[in-house]
Tab-separated table of C-alpha atoms in Angstrom:
chain	number	residue	atom	x	y	z
A	1	MET	CA	-40.523	-4.837	-34.131
A	2	THR	CA	-36.888	-5.530	-34.904
A	3	THR	CA	-36.972	-3.007	-37.727
A	4	ARG	CA	-38.489	-0.303	-35.517
A	5	ARG	CA	-35.841	-0.918	-32.869
A	6	LYS	CA	-33.114	-0.672	-35.490
A	7	VAL	CA	-34.535	2.622	-36.750
A	8	LEU	CA	-34.648	4.048	-33.215
A	9	LEU	CA	-31.117	2.911	-32.473
A	10	GLY	CA	-29.902	4.284	-35.798
A	11	GLY	CA	-31.572	7.620	-35.120
A	12	ALA	CA	-30.017	7.829	-31.678
A	13	GLY	CA	-26.636	7.046	-33.192
A	14	VAL	CA	-27.009	9.817	-35.774
A	15	LEU	CA	-28.036	12.279	-33.040
A	16	ALA	CA	-25.059	11.264	-30.893
A	17	LEU	CA	-22.708	11.687	-33.837
A	18	GLY	CA	-24.196	15.100	-34.607
A	19	ALA	CA	-23.903	16.271	-31.004
A	20	GLY	CA	-20.354	14.955	-30.815
A	21	GLY	CA	-19.521	16.761	-34.017
A	22	LEU	CA	-20.879	20.049	-32.680
A	23	VAL	CA	-18.947	19.671	-29.428
A	24	GLY	CA	-15.808	18.776	-31.363
A	25	ARG	CA	-16.237	21.814	-33.617
A	26	ARG	CA	-16.595	24.088	-30.571
A	27	VAL	CA	-13.474	22.592	-28.971
A	28	TRP	CA	-11.570	23.043	-32.249
A	29	LEU	CA	-12.687	26.649	-32.651
A	30	ASP	CA	-11.850	27.491	-29.010
A	31	ARG	CA	-8.433	25.846	-29.029
A	32	GLU	CA	-5.441	27.836	-27.826
A	33	PRO	CA	-3.410	29.296	-30.705
A	34	ALA	CA	-0.047	27.674	-31.274
A	35	ALA	CA	2.732	29.341	-29.311
A	36	LEU	CA	5.026	31.597	-31.326
A	37	PRO	CA	8.680	30.589	-31.752
A	38	ALA	CA	10.703	31.983	-28.827
A	39	THR	CA	13.277	33.348	-31.278
A	40	ASP	CA	13.282	34.172	-34.977
A	41	ALA	CA	15.843	33.147	-37.621
A	42	GLN	CA	18.176	35.937	-36.451
A	43	GLY	CA	17.994	34.773	-32.849
A	44	ARG	CA	15.874	37.748	-31.742
A	45	VAL	CA	13.592	36.941	-28.798
A	46	VAL	CA	9.852	37.392	-29.231
A	47	TRP	CA	7.884	40.185	-27.565
A	48	GLN	CA	4.135	39.758	-27.079
A	49	ASN	CA	1.541	41.935	-25.465
A	50	TRP	CA	-0.483	40.650	-22.533
A	51	SER	CA	-3.375	39.432	-24.679
A	52	GLY	CA	-1.060	37.728	-27.165
A	53	LEU	CA	-2.704	39.568	-30.067
A	54	GLU	CA	0.408	41.584	-30.916
A	55	HIS	CA	3.993	40.426	-31.224
A	56	SER	CA	7.331	41.249	-32.811
A	57	TYR	CA	11.002	40.298	-32.752
A	58	PRO	CA	12.838	43.552	-31.882
A	59	ALA	CA	16.439	43.911	-33.045
A	60	GLN	CA	17.370	45.739	-29.831
A	61	ARG	CA	15.947	46.190	-26.353
A	62	ALA	CA	16.867	49.201	-24.265
A	63	ALA	CA	16.147	50.416	-20.742
A	64	PRO	CA	17.659	53.882	-20.146
A	65	ALA	CA	18.156	55.004	-16.549
A	66	SER	CA	18.142	58.798	-17.043
A	67	ASP	CA	16.837	61.556	-19.313
A	68	ALA	CA	20.319	61.910	-20.834
A	69	GLU	CA	20.514	58.194	-21.652
A	70	LEU	CA	17.000	58.284	-23.062
A	71	ALA	CA	17.793	61.320	-25.245
A	72	GLU	CA	20.956	59.679	-26.586
A	73	LEU	CA	19.048	56.508	-27.302
A	74	MET	CA	16.369	58.421	-29.217
A	75	ARG	CA	19.080	59.839	-31.471
A	76	ARG	CA	21.071	56.642	-32.073
A	77	ALA	CA	18.977	53.479	-31.547
A	78	PRO	CA	17.657	51.445	-34.496
A	79	VAL	CA	14.254	52.684	-35.600
A	80	PRO	CA	11.381	52.415	-35.232
A	81	ILE	CA	11.732	53.000	-31.498
A	82	ARG	CA	8.654	51.805	-29.656
A	83	PRO	CA	8.194	52.436	-25.925
A	84	VAL	CA	6.570	49.611	-23.995
A	85	GLY	CA	5.050	49.735	-20.519
A	86	ALA	CA	3.471	46.550	-19.248
A	87	GLY	CA	2.131	45.482	-22.644
A	88	HIS	CA	-1.455	45.578	-21.411
A	89	SER	CA	-2.904	47.522	-24.334
A	90	PHE	CA	-4.670	45.645	-27.109
A	91	THR	CA	-3.498	48.200	-29.666
A	92	ALA	CA	-0.627	47.600	-32.091
A	93	LEU	CA	1.506	50.447	-30.725
A	94	VAL	CA	4.512	48.439	-29.591
A	95	PRO	CA	5.506	45.863	-32.244
A	96	THR	CA	8.805	46.870	-33.856
A	97	ASP	CA	11.697	45.409	-35.806
A	98	GLY	CA	13.874	48.208	-34.396
A	99	THR	CA	14.176	49.140	-30.721
A	100	LEU	CA	11.867	48.078	-27.910
A	101	LEU	CA	12.224	50.736	-25.221
A	102	SER	CA	11.342	49.918	-21.626
A	103	MET	CA	11.062	52.587	-18.925
A	104	ASP	CA	11.468	50.050	-16.116
A	105	ARG	CA	14.652	51.799	-14.882
A	106	MET	CA	13.069	55.260	-14.756
A	107	THR	CA	10.776	54.851	-11.792
A	108	GLY	CA	9.872	56.434	-8.464
A	109	LEU	CA	8.912	59.740	-6.920
A	110	VAL	CA	10.888	62.820	-8.024
A	111	SER	CA	9.300	65.527	-5.873
A	112	HIS	CA	6.014	66.617	-4.373
A	113	ASP	CA	4.162	69.715	-3.207
A	114	ALA	CA	2.140	69.067	-0.059
A	115	THR	CA	0.220	72.338	-0.383
A	116	ALA	CA	-0.742	72.027	-4.046
A	117	MET	CA	-1.216	68.275	-3.504
A	118	THR	CA	0.846	67.398	-6.582
A	119	ALA	CA	3.572	64.823	-7.118
A	120	THR	CA	6.079	64.443	-9.941
A	121	VAL	CA	6.958	60.837	-10.696
A	122	ARG	CA	9.116	59.108	-13.294
A	123	ALA	CA	6.947	57.783	-16.076
A	124	GLY	CA	8.100	54.165	-15.858
A	125	THR	CA	6.654	53.766	-12.362
A	126	ARG	CA	4.187	50.900	-12.173
A	127	LEU	CA	0.777	51.751	-10.772
A	128	SER	CA	1.249	49.005	-8.165
A	129	ALA	CA	4.288	50.887	-6.837
A	130	LEU	CA	2.850	54.362	-7.338
A	131	GLY	CA	0.057	53.966	-4.783
A	132	PRO	CA	2.370	53.115	-1.858
A	133	ALA	CA	4.828	55.852	-2.919
A	134	LEU	CA	2.069	58.461	-2.896
A	135	ALA	CA	0.620	57.124	0.361
A	136	ALA	CA	4.006	57.709	1.978
A	137	ILE	CA	3.628	61.444	1.258
A	138	GLY	CA	-0.045	61.578	2.245
A	139	GLN	CA	-1.434	61.652	-1.290
A	140	GLU	CA	-3.499	59.394	-3.553
A	141	MET	CA	-4.652	59.451	-7.158
A	142	PRO	CA	-8.335	60.356	-7.566
A	143	ASN	CA	-8.917	57.410	-9.896
A	144	LEU	CA	-7.267	54.136	-10.867
A	145	PRO	CA	-7.950	51.287	-13.289
A	146	ASP	CA	-8.802	47.897	-11.795
A	147	ILE	CA	-5.454	46.449	-12.951
A	148	ASN	CA	-2.300	47.876	-11.412
A	149	LYS	CA	0.426	46.279	-13.535
A	150	GLN	CA	0.717	49.149	-16.038
A	151	THR	CA	3.398	51.806	-16.074
A	152	LEU	CA	2.126	55.342	-15.597
A	153	ALA	CA	3.405	56.305	-19.072
A	154	GLY	CA	1.751	53.348	-20.755
A	155	ALA	CA	-1.516	53.797	-18.898
A	156	MET	CA	-1.671	57.480	-19.852
A	157	ALA	CA	-0.575	57.009	-23.471
A	158	THR	CA	-3.444	54.578	-24.056
A	159	ALA	CA	-6.080	56.601	-22.173
A	160	THR	CA	-6.479	54.082	-19.370
A	161	HIS	CA	-9.458	54.887	-17.204
A	162	GLY	CA	-11.125	53.632	-14.081
A	163	THR	CA	-14.803	53.490	-13.263
A	164	GLY	CA	-16.881	55.990	-11.363
A	165	LYS	CA	-19.353	58.769	-11.904
A	166	GLY	CA	-17.642	62.073	-12.549
A	167	LEU	CA	-14.106	60.670	-12.421
A	168	THR	CA	-11.706	61.386	-15.268
A	169	ALA	CA	-9.278	58.966	-16.895
A	170	LEU	CA	-5.693	59.046	-15.613
A	171	HIS	CA	-4.537	61.713	-18.058
A	172	GLY	CA	-7.254	64.053	-16.753
A	173	GLU	CA	-5.399	64.505	-13.456
A	174	VAL	CA	-2.053	65.521	-14.986
A	175	THR	CA	-0.704	69.067	-14.708
A	176	ALA	CA	2.700	68.816	-16.406
A	177	LEU	CA	4.803	66.453	-18.500
A	178	LYS	CA	8.437	65.979	-19.412
A	179	LEU	CA	8.917	64.479	-22.879
A	180	VAL	CA	11.968	63.290	-24.769
A	181	THR	CA	11.264	63.845	-28.458
A	182	PRO	CA	12.371	61.625	-31.356
A	183	ALA	CA	15.125	64.224	-32.024
A	184	GLY	CA	16.450	63.699	-28.501
A	185	GLU	CA	15.231	67.033	-27.101
A	186	ILE	CA	13.989	67.171	-23.522
A	187	VAL	CA	10.798	69.238	-23.414
A	188	GLN	CA	8.677	70.398	-20.446
A	189	CYS	CA	5.035	71.212	-21.074
A	190	SER	CA	1.925	71.992	-19.023
A	191	ARG	CA	-1.465	73.673	-19.320
A	192	ASP	CA	0.403	77.004	-19.471
A	193	THR	CA	3.645	76.055	-21.222
A	194	LYS	CA	3.319	74.586	-24.709
A	195	PRO	CA	-0.354	73.759	-23.993
A	196	GLU	CA	-1.026	72.240	-27.434
A	197	LEU	CA	1.801	69.754	-26.986
A	198	PHE	CA	0.694	69.082	-23.408
A	199	HIS	CA	-2.897	68.289	-24.323
A	200	SER	CA	-1.864	66.170	-27.316
A	201	ALA	CA	0.815	64.231	-25.477
A	202	ARG	CA	-1.346	63.355	-22.482
A	203	VAL	CA	-2.800	60.526	-24.603
A	204	GLY	CA	0.063	60.564	-27.066
A	205	LEU	CA	0.111	56.893	-28.186
A	206	GLY	CA	3.882	57.363	-28.271
A	207	ALA	CA	3.624	59.723	-31.238
A	208	PHE	CA	5.090	62.806	-29.531
A	209	GLY	CA	8.103	61.137	-27.980
A	210	VAL	CA	8.682	59.245	-24.771
A	211	LEU	CA	7.177	60.413	-21.486
A	212	SER	CA	9.924	60.844	-18.910
A	213	GLU	CA	8.143	62.475	-15.968
A	214	VAL	CA	4.534	63.178	-15.078
A	215	THR	CA	3.170	65.643	-12.519
A	216	LEU	CA	-0.061	64.350	-11.009
A	217	ALA	CA	-2.796	66.391	-9.334
A	218	ASN	CA	-3.655	64.195	-6.369
A	219	LYS	CA	-5.909	64.380	-3.338
A	220	PRO	CA	-5.264	63.809	0.351
A	221	LEU	CA	-4.874	60.167	1.308
A	222	THR	CA	-8.153	58.635	2.453
A	223	ARG	CA	-9.200	55.287	3.806
A	224	VAL	CA	-11.482	53.302	1.503
A	225	ARG	CA	-13.692	50.400	2.462
A	226	LYS	CA	-14.020	47.859	-0.327
A	227	GLU	CA	-17.102	45.674	-0.390
A	228	VAL	CA	-17.748	42.853	-2.856
A	229	ARG	CA	-21.153	41.182	-2.670
A	230	LEU	CA	-22.856	38.495	-4.698
A	231	VAL	CA	-26.415	39.617	-5.338
A	232	ASP	CA	-29.409	38.318	-7.242
A	233	THR	CA	-29.639	39.706	-10.781
A	234	ASP	CA	-33.212	40.951	-10.275
A	235	ALA	CA	-32.208	42.775	-7.078
A	236	LEU	CA	-29.180	44.214	-8.850
A	237	LEU	CA	-31.297	45.565	-11.712
A	238	LYS	CA	-33.882	46.936	-9.301
A	239	ASP	CA	-31.169	48.909	-7.496
A	240	TRP	CA	-29.545	50.009	-10.750
A	241	PRO	CA	-30.731	53.654	-10.839
A	242	ALA	CA	-29.460	54.208	-7.303
A	243	LEU	CA	-26.204	52.398	-8.038
A	244	ALA	CA	-25.609	54.406	-11.196
A	245	ALA	CA	-25.940	57.620	-9.239
A	246	ARG	CA	-23.207	56.619	-6.785
A	247	ARG	CA	-19.665	57.467	-7.739
A	248	ASN	CA	-17.852	54.302	-6.756
A	249	ARG	CA	-20.223	51.497	-7.543
A	250	ARG	CA	-19.701	49.036	-10.318
A	251	THR	CA	-20.809	45.546	-11.229
A	252	GLY	CA	-18.986	42.537	-12.560
A	253	PRO	CA	-19.790	39.428	-14.574
A	254	PRO	CA	-21.977	36.941	-12.761
A	255	ALA	CA	-20.186	34.325	-10.726
A	256	ARG	CA	-23.105	31.998	-11.445
A	257	ALA	CA	-26.301	32.132	-13.457
A	258	GLY	CA	-28.814	34.618	-12.102
A	259	SER	CA	-26.364	36.618	-10.048
A	260	GLY	CA	-23.887	39.433	-10.406
A	261	CYS	CA	-21.040	40.868	-8.385
A	262	ARG	CA	-21.539	44.302	-6.898
A	263	TYR	CA	-18.473	46.217	-5.830
A	264	ALA	CA	-18.511	49.283	-3.627
A	265	ASP	CA	-15.528	51.451	-2.782
A	266	GLU	CA	-16.674	53.897	-0.131
A	267	PRO	CA	-14.363	56.644	1.103
A	268	GLN	CA	-14.067	56.552	4.887
A	269	ASP	CA	-12.289	58.777	7.346
A	270	ALA	CA	-8.889	60.275	6.607
A	271	ALA	CA	-6.009	57.805	6.760
B	1	MET	CA	33.980	0.899	1.164
B	2	ARG	CA	32.092	0.749	-2.103
B	3	ARG	CA	28.812	0.252	-0.195
B	4	LEU	CA	29.576	3.284	1.885
B	5	PHE	CA	30.312	5.266	-1.269
B	6	PHE	CA	26.845	4.522	-2.637
B	7	ALA	CA	24.990	4.666	0.661
B	8	LEU	CA	26.282	8.066	1.762
B	9	PRO	CA	24.421	10.181	-0.846
B	10	LEU	CA	21.240	8.236	-0.135
B	11	ALA	CA	21.614	8.829	3.563
B	12	LEU	CA	22.219	12.540	3.012
B	13	ALA	CA	19.189	12.769	0.724
B	14	ALA	CA	17.085	11.107	3.381
B	15	CYS	CA	18.268	13.716	5.882
B	16	GLU	CA	17.148	16.613	3.649
B	17	ALA	CA	13.997	18.115	5.129
B	18	PRO	CA	10.955	18.154	2.825
B	19	PRO	CA	10.165	21.622	1.478
B	20	GLN	CA	7.737	23.696	3.513
B	21	PRO	CA	5.202	26.154	2.062
B	22	LEU	CA	5.962	29.862	2.421
B	23	THR	CA	3.545	32.584	3.400
B	24	PRO	CA	3.106	35.425	0.859
B	25	GLU	CA	4.966	37.677	3.301
B	26	GLN	CA	7.940	35.306	3.436
B	27	SER	CA	7.913	35.030	-0.340
B	28	ALA	CA	7.692	38.810	-0.823
B	29	ALA	CA	10.744	39.318	1.394
B	30	LEU	CA	12.963	37.317	-0.959
B	31	LYS	CA	14.984	38.984	-3.699
B	32	PRO	CA	17.917	37.987	-5.892
B	33	ALA	CA	21.362	38.704	-4.442
B	34	ASP	CA	22.518	40.361	-7.658
B	35	ALA	CA	21.367	44.012	-7.694
B	36	ARG	CA	20.621	44.174	-11.423
B	37	LEU	CA	18.664	40.916	-11.311
B	38	ALA	CA	16.871	42.133	-8.189
B	39	ALA	CA	15.750	45.271	-10.057
B	40	LEU	CA	14.413	43.183	-12.948
B	41	TYR	CA	12.603	40.910	-10.489
B	42	GLU	CA	11.074	43.790	-8.540
B	43	SER	CA	9.712	45.455	-11.687
B	44	SER	CA	8.273	42.342	-13.295
B	45	CYS	CA	8.050	38.811	-11.818
B	46	LYS	CA	7.292	39.943	-8.273
B	47	ALA	CA	4.009	41.561	-9.294
B	48	CYS	CA	2.486	38.068	-9.574
B	49	HIS	CA	4.950	35.602	-8.012
B	50	ALA	CA	4.712	37.211	-4.557
B	51	VAL	CA	0.910	37.432	-4.590
B	52	ALA	CA	-0.934	34.344	-3.398
B	53	ASP	CA	-4.148	35.107	-5.278
B	54	SER	CA	-2.445	35.567	-8.650
B	55	GLY	CA	-2.272	31.823	-9.326
B	56	ALA	CA	1.474	32.048	-10.015
B	57	PRO	CA	3.772	29.834	-7.911
B	58	LEU	CA	5.127	31.844	-4.996
B	59	THR	CA	8.784	32.767	-5.183
B	60	GLY	CA	10.925	30.419	-3.113
B	61	ASP	CA	8.066	28.051	-2.264
B	62	ARG	CA	9.421	24.694	-3.365
B	63	THR	CA	6.142	22.941	-2.554
B	64	GLN	CA	4.775	24.878	-5.532
B	65	TRP	CA	7.913	24.899	-7.675
B	66	ASP	CA	9.387	21.408	-7.480
B	67	ALA	CA	6.892	19.816	-9.864
B	68	ARG	CA	7.473	22.661	-12.310
B	69	TRP	CA	11.235	22.464	-11.906
B	70	ALA	CA	11.043	18.760	-12.826
B	71	LYS	CA	10.002	19.780	-16.347
B	72	GLY	CA	13.522	21.064	-16.917
B	73	GLU	CA	15.010	24.531	-17.173
B	74	THR	CA	14.769	24.568	-20.969
B	75	VAL	CA	11.004	24.032	-20.860
B	76	LEU	CA	10.515	26.648	-18.117
B	77	LEU	CA	12.590	29.182	-20.055
B	78	GLN	CA	10.555	28.620	-23.204
B	79	HIS	CA	7.303	28.938	-21.240
B	80	THR	CA	8.570	32.250	-19.877
B	81	GLN	CA	9.601	33.603	-23.268
B	82	VAL	CA	6.418	32.763	-25.156
B	83	GLY	CA	3.967	32.813	-22.246
B	84	PHE	CA	2.298	29.931	-20.446
B	85	ALA	CA	-1.211	29.606	-18.983
B	86	ALA	CA	-1.957	32.995	-17.318
B	87	MET	CA	1.655	34.229	-17.565
B	88	PRO	CA	2.235	36.731	-20.358
B	89	ALA	CA	5.149	36.304	-22.741
B	90	GLY	CA	8.394	37.465	-21.189
B	91	GLY	CA	6.830	37.460	-17.736
B	92	GLN	CA	6.469	41.258	-17.953
B	93	CYS	CA	10.257	41.684	-18.190
B	94	PHE	CA	10.771	43.156	-21.625
B	95	THR	CA	14.476	43.882	-21.244
B	96	CYS	CA	15.398	40.477	-19.826
B	97	THR	CA	17.868	38.436	-21.849
B	98	PRO	CA	17.425	34.652	-21.998
B	99	ALA	CA	20.180	34.416	-19.342
B	100	ASP	CA	18.270	36.881	-17.126
B	101	HIS	CA	15.070	34.870	-17.460
B	102	ALA	CA	16.928	31.635	-16.674
B	103	ALA	CA	18.500	33.191	-13.566
B	104	LEU	CA	15.149	34.567	-12.403
B	105	ILE	CA	13.504	31.169	-12.846
B	106	ARG	CA	16.261	29.534	-10.774
B	107	PHE	CA	15.830	32.175	-8.071
B	108	MET	CA	12.042	31.863	-7.917
B	109	ALA	CA	12.229	28.072	-7.947
B	110	GLY	CA	14.350	28.207	-4.817
B	111	ARG	CA	17.524	27.035	-6.510
B	112	ALA	CA	20.917	28.614	-6.026
B	113	GLN	CA	21.697	31.287	-8.604
């Protein structure tokens, strides 16, 4: 009897140790990576993208305030020059030992055409600021991503898109661009002027120079009703064909097992 | 006289009103007095630190900042430079110098610049 009890207790102990080991392994594998040093041996401060997957220690950081300053910087600054927006992209476009170039001082509305429903904005404008600026002139972008921290230049250069049937990514609603090339030239391009450059530079990954201004094809400002509902997974899947056919419906990860979030952005009357 | 010398600061500290929470609107209305610093703040920190749902401590709300401030400015600066919890490295200000970041932390924490 004593022996049987010992065997059972021993087996339970082995199981507990095994389970503890598995949990410990999971915790170890999921641990946060060690933080990078804030500065390197030369005293250069670290840059990291939002996800933390990319980093570098740029020798110089620059934030030009005009096309002329930007052009001069392109000619003189330590290379490689890498423009950075909000650092939201996962791609390794920004890390540099040379110059990290921010467009945070080249922001805001330049001009607009109420008839053609277009607006020209400086490329460093953050999407969070762009919406209110366009609303003030009675316009809105046809599509937006679900995060609004990006700069317009960064969002376009990395092909940022939103969600919705028949809607294009941000670069699809652009009619003209102003670029400052690596040689420091200021170049205007559109569907009609230098079309090859225009179409290439719309998602340019920074390879064609730095975007200075963007002309957006917008639509009249509308009022949108946003609805977020927690629904049963089975009901969500049953409605899926109808949801997929709607232009502004999307779903999110389940807030709890057996459910999903359903979002609906329905255009209402004019603002 | 000596008693008065020691008692006076304690009495003044006791008179200081406890910090009150700010509404997001009150927080969003704050900006650094220095124009250059204000521009850096508007284009980076404010995107999260003036939004209640972001999880970031609201600018100027000492009920949210005092415990963080107690960690020391050096720790807060390092957290800002390399990222901390949900805050990305540099706090979205890629042209900020260490002195800029330190000044922005002091401003957001409700301390004099």
